[in-house]
Coordinates of C-alpha atoms and ligand atoms in Angstrom, one line a residue:
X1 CA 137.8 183.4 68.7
X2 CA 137.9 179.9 69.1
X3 CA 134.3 179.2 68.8
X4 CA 135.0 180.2 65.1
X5 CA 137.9 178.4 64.8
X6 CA 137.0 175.0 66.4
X7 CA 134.0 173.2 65.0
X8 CA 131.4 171.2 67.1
X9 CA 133.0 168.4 66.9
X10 CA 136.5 169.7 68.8
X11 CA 138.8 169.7 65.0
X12 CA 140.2 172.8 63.9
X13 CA 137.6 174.4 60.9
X14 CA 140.0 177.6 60.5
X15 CA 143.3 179.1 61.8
X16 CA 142.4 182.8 62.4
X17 CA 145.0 183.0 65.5
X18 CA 147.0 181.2 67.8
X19 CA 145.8 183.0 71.3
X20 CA 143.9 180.3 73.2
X21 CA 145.3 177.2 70.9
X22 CA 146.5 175.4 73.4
X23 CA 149.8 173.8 74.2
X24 CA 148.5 170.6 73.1
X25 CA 146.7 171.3 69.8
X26 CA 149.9 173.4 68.7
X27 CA 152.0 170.5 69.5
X28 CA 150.3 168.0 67.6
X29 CA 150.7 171.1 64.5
X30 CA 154.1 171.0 65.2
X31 CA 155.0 167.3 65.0
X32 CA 152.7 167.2 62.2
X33 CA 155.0 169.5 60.4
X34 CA 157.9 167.9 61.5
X35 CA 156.5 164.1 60.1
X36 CA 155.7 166.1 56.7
X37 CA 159.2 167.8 56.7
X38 CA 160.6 163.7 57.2
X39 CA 158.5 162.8 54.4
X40 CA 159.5 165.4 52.1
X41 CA 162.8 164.9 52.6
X42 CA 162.6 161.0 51.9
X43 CA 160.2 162.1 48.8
X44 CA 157.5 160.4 50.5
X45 CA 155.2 163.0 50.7
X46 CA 151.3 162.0 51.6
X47 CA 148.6 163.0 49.0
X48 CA 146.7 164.6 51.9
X49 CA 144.8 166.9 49.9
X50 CA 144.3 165.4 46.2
X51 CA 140.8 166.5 44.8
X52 CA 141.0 169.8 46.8
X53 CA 141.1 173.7 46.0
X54 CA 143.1 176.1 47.6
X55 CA 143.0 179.6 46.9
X56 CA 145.2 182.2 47.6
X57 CA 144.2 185.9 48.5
X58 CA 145.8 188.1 49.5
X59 CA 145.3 191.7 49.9
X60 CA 148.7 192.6 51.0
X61 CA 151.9 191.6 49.1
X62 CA 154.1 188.6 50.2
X63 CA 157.0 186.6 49.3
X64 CA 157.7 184.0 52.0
X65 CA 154.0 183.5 53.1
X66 CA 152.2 183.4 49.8
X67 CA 154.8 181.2 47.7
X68 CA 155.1 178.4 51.0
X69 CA 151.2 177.9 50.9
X70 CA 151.4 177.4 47.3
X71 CA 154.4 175.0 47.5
X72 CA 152.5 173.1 50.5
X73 CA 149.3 172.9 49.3
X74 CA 150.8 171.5 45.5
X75 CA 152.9 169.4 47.5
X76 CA 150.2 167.7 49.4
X77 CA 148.3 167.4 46.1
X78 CA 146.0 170.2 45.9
X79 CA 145.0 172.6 43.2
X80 CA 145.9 175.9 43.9
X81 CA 144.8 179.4 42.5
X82 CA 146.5 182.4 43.1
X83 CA 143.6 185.0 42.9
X84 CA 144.2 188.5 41.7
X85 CA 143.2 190.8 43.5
X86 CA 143.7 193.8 41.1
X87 CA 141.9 192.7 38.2
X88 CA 139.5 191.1 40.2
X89 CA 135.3 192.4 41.3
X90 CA 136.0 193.8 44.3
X91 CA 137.8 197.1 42.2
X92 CA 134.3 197.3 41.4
X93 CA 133.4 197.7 45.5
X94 CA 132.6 194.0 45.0
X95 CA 132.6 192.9 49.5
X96 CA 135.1 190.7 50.6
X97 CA 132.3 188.5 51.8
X98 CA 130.9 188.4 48.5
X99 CA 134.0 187.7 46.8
X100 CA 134.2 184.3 49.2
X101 CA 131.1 183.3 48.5
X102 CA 131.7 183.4 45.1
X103 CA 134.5 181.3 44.9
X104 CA 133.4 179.1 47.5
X105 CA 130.3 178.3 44.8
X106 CA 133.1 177.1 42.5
X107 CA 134.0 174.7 45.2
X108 CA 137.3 176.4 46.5
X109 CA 138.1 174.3 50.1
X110 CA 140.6 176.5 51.5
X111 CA 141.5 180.4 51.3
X112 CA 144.4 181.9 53.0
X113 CA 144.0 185.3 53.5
X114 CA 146.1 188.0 54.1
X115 CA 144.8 191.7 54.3
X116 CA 145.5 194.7 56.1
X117 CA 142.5 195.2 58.0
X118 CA 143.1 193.4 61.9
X119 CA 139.9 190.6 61.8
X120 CA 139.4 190.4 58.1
X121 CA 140.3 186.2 58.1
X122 CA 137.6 186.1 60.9
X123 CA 134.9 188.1 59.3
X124 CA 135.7 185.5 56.1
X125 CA 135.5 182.8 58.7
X126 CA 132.5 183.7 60.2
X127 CA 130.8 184.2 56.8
X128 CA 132.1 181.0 55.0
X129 CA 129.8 178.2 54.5
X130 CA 131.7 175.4 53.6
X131 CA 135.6 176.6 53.0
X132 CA 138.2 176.9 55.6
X133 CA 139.9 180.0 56.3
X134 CA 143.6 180.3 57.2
X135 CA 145.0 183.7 58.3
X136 CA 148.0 184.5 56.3
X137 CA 148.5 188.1 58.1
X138 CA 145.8 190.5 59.3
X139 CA 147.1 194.0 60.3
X140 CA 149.3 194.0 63.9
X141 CA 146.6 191.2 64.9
X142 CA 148.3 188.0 64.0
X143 CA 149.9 185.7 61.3
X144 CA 149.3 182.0 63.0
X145 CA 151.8 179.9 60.3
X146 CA 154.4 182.1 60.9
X147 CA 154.5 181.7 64.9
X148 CA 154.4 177.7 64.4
X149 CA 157.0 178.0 61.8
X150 CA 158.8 180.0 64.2
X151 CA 158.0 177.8 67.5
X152 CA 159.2 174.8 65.4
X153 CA 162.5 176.5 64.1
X154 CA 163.0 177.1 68.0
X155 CA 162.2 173.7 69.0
X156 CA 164.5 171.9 66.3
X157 CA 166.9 173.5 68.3
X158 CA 165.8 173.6 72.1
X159 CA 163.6 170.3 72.9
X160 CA 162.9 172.0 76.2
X161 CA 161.7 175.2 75.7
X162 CA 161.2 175.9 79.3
X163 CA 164.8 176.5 79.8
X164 CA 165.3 179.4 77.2
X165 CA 165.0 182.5 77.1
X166 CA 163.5 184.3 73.9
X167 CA 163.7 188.3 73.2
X168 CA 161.5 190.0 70.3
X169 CA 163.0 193.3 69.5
X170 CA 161.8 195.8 67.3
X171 CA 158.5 197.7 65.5
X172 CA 156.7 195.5 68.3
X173 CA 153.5 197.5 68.1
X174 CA 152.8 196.9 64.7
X175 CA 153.8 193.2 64.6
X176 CA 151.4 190.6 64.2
X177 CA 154.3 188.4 64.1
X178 CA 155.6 189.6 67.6
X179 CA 152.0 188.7 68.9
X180 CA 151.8 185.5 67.1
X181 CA 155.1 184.6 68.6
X182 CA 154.4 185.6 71.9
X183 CA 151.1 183.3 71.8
X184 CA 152.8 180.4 70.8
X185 CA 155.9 180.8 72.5
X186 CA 154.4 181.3 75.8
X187 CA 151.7 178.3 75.5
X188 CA 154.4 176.2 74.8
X189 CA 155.8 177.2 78.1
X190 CA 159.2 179.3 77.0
X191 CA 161.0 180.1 80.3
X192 CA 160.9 183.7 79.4
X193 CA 159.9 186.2 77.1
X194 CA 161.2 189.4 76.4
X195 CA 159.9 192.3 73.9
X196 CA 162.1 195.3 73.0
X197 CA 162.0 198.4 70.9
X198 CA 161.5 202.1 71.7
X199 CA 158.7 203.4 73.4
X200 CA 156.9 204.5 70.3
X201 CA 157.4 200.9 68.8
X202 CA 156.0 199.3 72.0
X203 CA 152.4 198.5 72.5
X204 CA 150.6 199.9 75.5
X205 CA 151.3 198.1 79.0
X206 CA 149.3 195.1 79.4
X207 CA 148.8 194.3 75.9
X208 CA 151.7 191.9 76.0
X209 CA 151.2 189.5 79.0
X210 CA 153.8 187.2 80.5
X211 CA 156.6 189.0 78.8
X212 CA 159.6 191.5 80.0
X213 CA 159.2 194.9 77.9
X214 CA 162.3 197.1 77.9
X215 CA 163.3 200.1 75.9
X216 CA 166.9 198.5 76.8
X217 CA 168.5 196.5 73.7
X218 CA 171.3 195.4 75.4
X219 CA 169.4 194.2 78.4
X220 CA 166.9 192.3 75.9
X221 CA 170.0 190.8 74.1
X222 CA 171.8 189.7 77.4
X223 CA 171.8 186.0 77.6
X224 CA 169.0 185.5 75.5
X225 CA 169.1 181.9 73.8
X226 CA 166.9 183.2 70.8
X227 CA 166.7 187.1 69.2
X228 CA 164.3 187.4 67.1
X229 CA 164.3 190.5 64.9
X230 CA 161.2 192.6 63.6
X231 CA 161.3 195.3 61.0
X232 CA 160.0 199.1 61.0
X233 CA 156.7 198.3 59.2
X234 CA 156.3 201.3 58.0
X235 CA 153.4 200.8 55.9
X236 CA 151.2 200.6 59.0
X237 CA 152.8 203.4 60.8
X238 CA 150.7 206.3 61.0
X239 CA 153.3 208.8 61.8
X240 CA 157.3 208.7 61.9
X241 CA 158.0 206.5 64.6
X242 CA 162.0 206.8 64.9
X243 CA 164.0 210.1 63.8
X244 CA 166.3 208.2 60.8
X245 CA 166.8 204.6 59.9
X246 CA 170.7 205.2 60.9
X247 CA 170.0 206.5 64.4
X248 CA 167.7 203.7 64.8
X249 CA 170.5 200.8 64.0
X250 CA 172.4 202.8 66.4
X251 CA 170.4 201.9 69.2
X252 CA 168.3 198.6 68.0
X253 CA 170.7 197.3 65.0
X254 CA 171.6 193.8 66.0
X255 CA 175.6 194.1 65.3
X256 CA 178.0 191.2 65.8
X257 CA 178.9 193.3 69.1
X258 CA 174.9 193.3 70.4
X259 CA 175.0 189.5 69.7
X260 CA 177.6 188.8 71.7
X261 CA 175.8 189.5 74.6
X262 CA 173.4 186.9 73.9
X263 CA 174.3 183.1 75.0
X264 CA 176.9 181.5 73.4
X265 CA 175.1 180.2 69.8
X266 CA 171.8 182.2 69.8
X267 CA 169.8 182.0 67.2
X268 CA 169.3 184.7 65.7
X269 CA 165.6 185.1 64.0
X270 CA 163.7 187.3 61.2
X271 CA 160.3 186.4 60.0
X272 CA 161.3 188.9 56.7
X273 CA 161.2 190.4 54.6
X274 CA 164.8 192.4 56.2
X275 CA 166.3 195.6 56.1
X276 CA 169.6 195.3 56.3
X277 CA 171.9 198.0 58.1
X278 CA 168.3 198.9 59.9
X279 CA 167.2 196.8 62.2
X280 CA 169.9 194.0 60.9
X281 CA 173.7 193.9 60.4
X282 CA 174.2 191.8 57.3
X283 CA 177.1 189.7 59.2
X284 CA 174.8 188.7 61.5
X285 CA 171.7 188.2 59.0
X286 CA 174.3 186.0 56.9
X287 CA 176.4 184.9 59.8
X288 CA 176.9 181.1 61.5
X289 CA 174.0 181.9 64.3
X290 CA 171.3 182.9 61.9
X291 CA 168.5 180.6 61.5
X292 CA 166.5 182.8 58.8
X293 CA 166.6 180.9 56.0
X294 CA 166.0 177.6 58.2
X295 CA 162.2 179.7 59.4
X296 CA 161.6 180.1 55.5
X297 CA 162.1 176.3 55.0
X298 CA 160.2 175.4 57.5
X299 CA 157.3 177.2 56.2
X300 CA 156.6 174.4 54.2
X301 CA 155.9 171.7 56.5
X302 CA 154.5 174.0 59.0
X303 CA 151.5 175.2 56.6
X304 CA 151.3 171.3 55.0
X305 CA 150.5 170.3 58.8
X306 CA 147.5 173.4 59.0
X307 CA 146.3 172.5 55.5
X308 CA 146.2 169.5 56.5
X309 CA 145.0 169.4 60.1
X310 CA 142.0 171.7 58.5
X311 CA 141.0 170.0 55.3
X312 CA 142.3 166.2 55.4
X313 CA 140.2 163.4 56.9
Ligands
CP401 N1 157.2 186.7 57.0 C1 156.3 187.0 56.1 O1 155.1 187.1 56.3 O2 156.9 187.3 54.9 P1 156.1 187.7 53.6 O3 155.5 189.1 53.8 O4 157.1 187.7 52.5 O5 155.0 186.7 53.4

């Protein structure tokens, strides 16, 4: 994968996926975002990419992912297009590949792309001639901004991340968030990783490397210094994974109870969008360790810094 994503002379040319990054190349993402974020707030913000396009596509809906790439990408001084996908060519069996080049002939620098087909973002890498392409979410496979936006939410609040302890819990198998995290988390050398969910929701053995996988909630809780929270994704389920939504907060609800078994202020973590009384308790969702709304802010930065590291001088 990273022959596609690094170009010959070492820079990053797309970001398909985190896996084999590199603790060092994600760090200098992640202070990247974290200068941007400074220079936001002090409305100093660097007109990294005036004169360039960035085009939105996705195939999949979105709320947090979409709108942050917009607001980054206008922020930085871009033009953006949000291309529609339903009353676009490709209802007319138009390829995806075809569709790129097309726009990348109009001069469009940058697509983030979001489909749910696993490799889609690095077929469109692989076929683009001159145009970066950032994954925005492809299948279970991976969503790249949202593990450094997640990494970085951590790390405001750890410095040392090889003293915590992180648990994912939930619709693991079909999370490309869970395996975005777990890339990111582990190059950046988290002291441990645990992913939890029930048997059905977990991916085969050996498909998640470096990490503790229990069916157990409250063993995945205990002590943790960060829970992070997935949803039933039910739109890439095949079949009914869990018997009803109420038996299932039952036994994987994070309640105020569940996070009190975690170290005294956890953070608790959701990439969204939630379901609340499912795999969530709104008093903890909405509650003093929650640091959801702090991952959707830092969005911003985080996908200014991967605009950036691809398309700015
Ligand atoms: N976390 C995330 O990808 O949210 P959206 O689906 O709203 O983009």
């Amino acid at each position: 994968m990273n022959d596609i994503q690094i170009g010959a002379d070492g820079r990053l040319r797309h970001l398909v996926t985190l896996d084999g990054l590199g603790r060092e190349r994600i760090t200098a993402l992640l202070d990247r975002a974290a200068a941007l974020r400074a220079a936001a707030a002090a409305r100093q913000t660097p007109q990294l990419l005036a004169g360039r396009t960035v085009i939105n596509l996705f195939f999949e809906p979105s709320t947090r992912t979409r709108t942050s790439f917009e607001l980054a990408a206008r922020r930085l001084g871009a033009q953006v297009l949000n291309f529609d996908i339903a009353s676009s060519s490709t209802s007319k069996g138009e390829s995806i590949e075809d569709t790129l080049a097309t726009l990348e002939a109009m001069h469009a620098d940058a697509f983030i792309v979001r489909h749910k087909e696993n490799g889609t973002p690095a077929r469109l890498a692989a076929s683009a001639h001159r145009a970066a392409i950032l994954n925005a979410g492809d299948g279970n496979h991976a969503h790249p901004t949202q593990g450094l936006l997640d990494a970085l939410t951590i790390r405001d609040r750890h410095a040392d991340l090889s003293t915590i302890t992180v648990a994912i819990c939930g619709d693991i198998l079909h999370s490309r968030v869970a395996r975005s995290d777990l890339h990111v988390l582990r190059a950046l050398g988290v002291r441990e990783l645990r992913a939890c969910g029930p048997r059905a929701l977990l991916p085969p053995a050996g498909e998640l490397p470096g990490c503790t996988v229990t069916e157990d909630f409250d063993a995945a809780v205990e002590g943790a210094d960060v829970v992070i929270m997935l949803r039933l994704q039910k739109e890439r389920m095949q079949q009914a994974h869990v018997d009803s939504e109420a038996a299932y907060f039952e036994r994987y609800g994070l309640t105020p109870a569940r996070l009190a078994r975690a170290a005294t202020d956890a953070l608790v973590m959701h990439p969204g969008p939630m379901n609340r009384g499912v795999e969530i308790d709104s008093a903890v969702a909405d509650g003093p360790q929650s640091a959801i709304l702090a991952q959707v802010a830092n969005g911003i930065p985080v996908r200014m810094a991967c605009l950036a590291a691809l398309l700015s001088p």
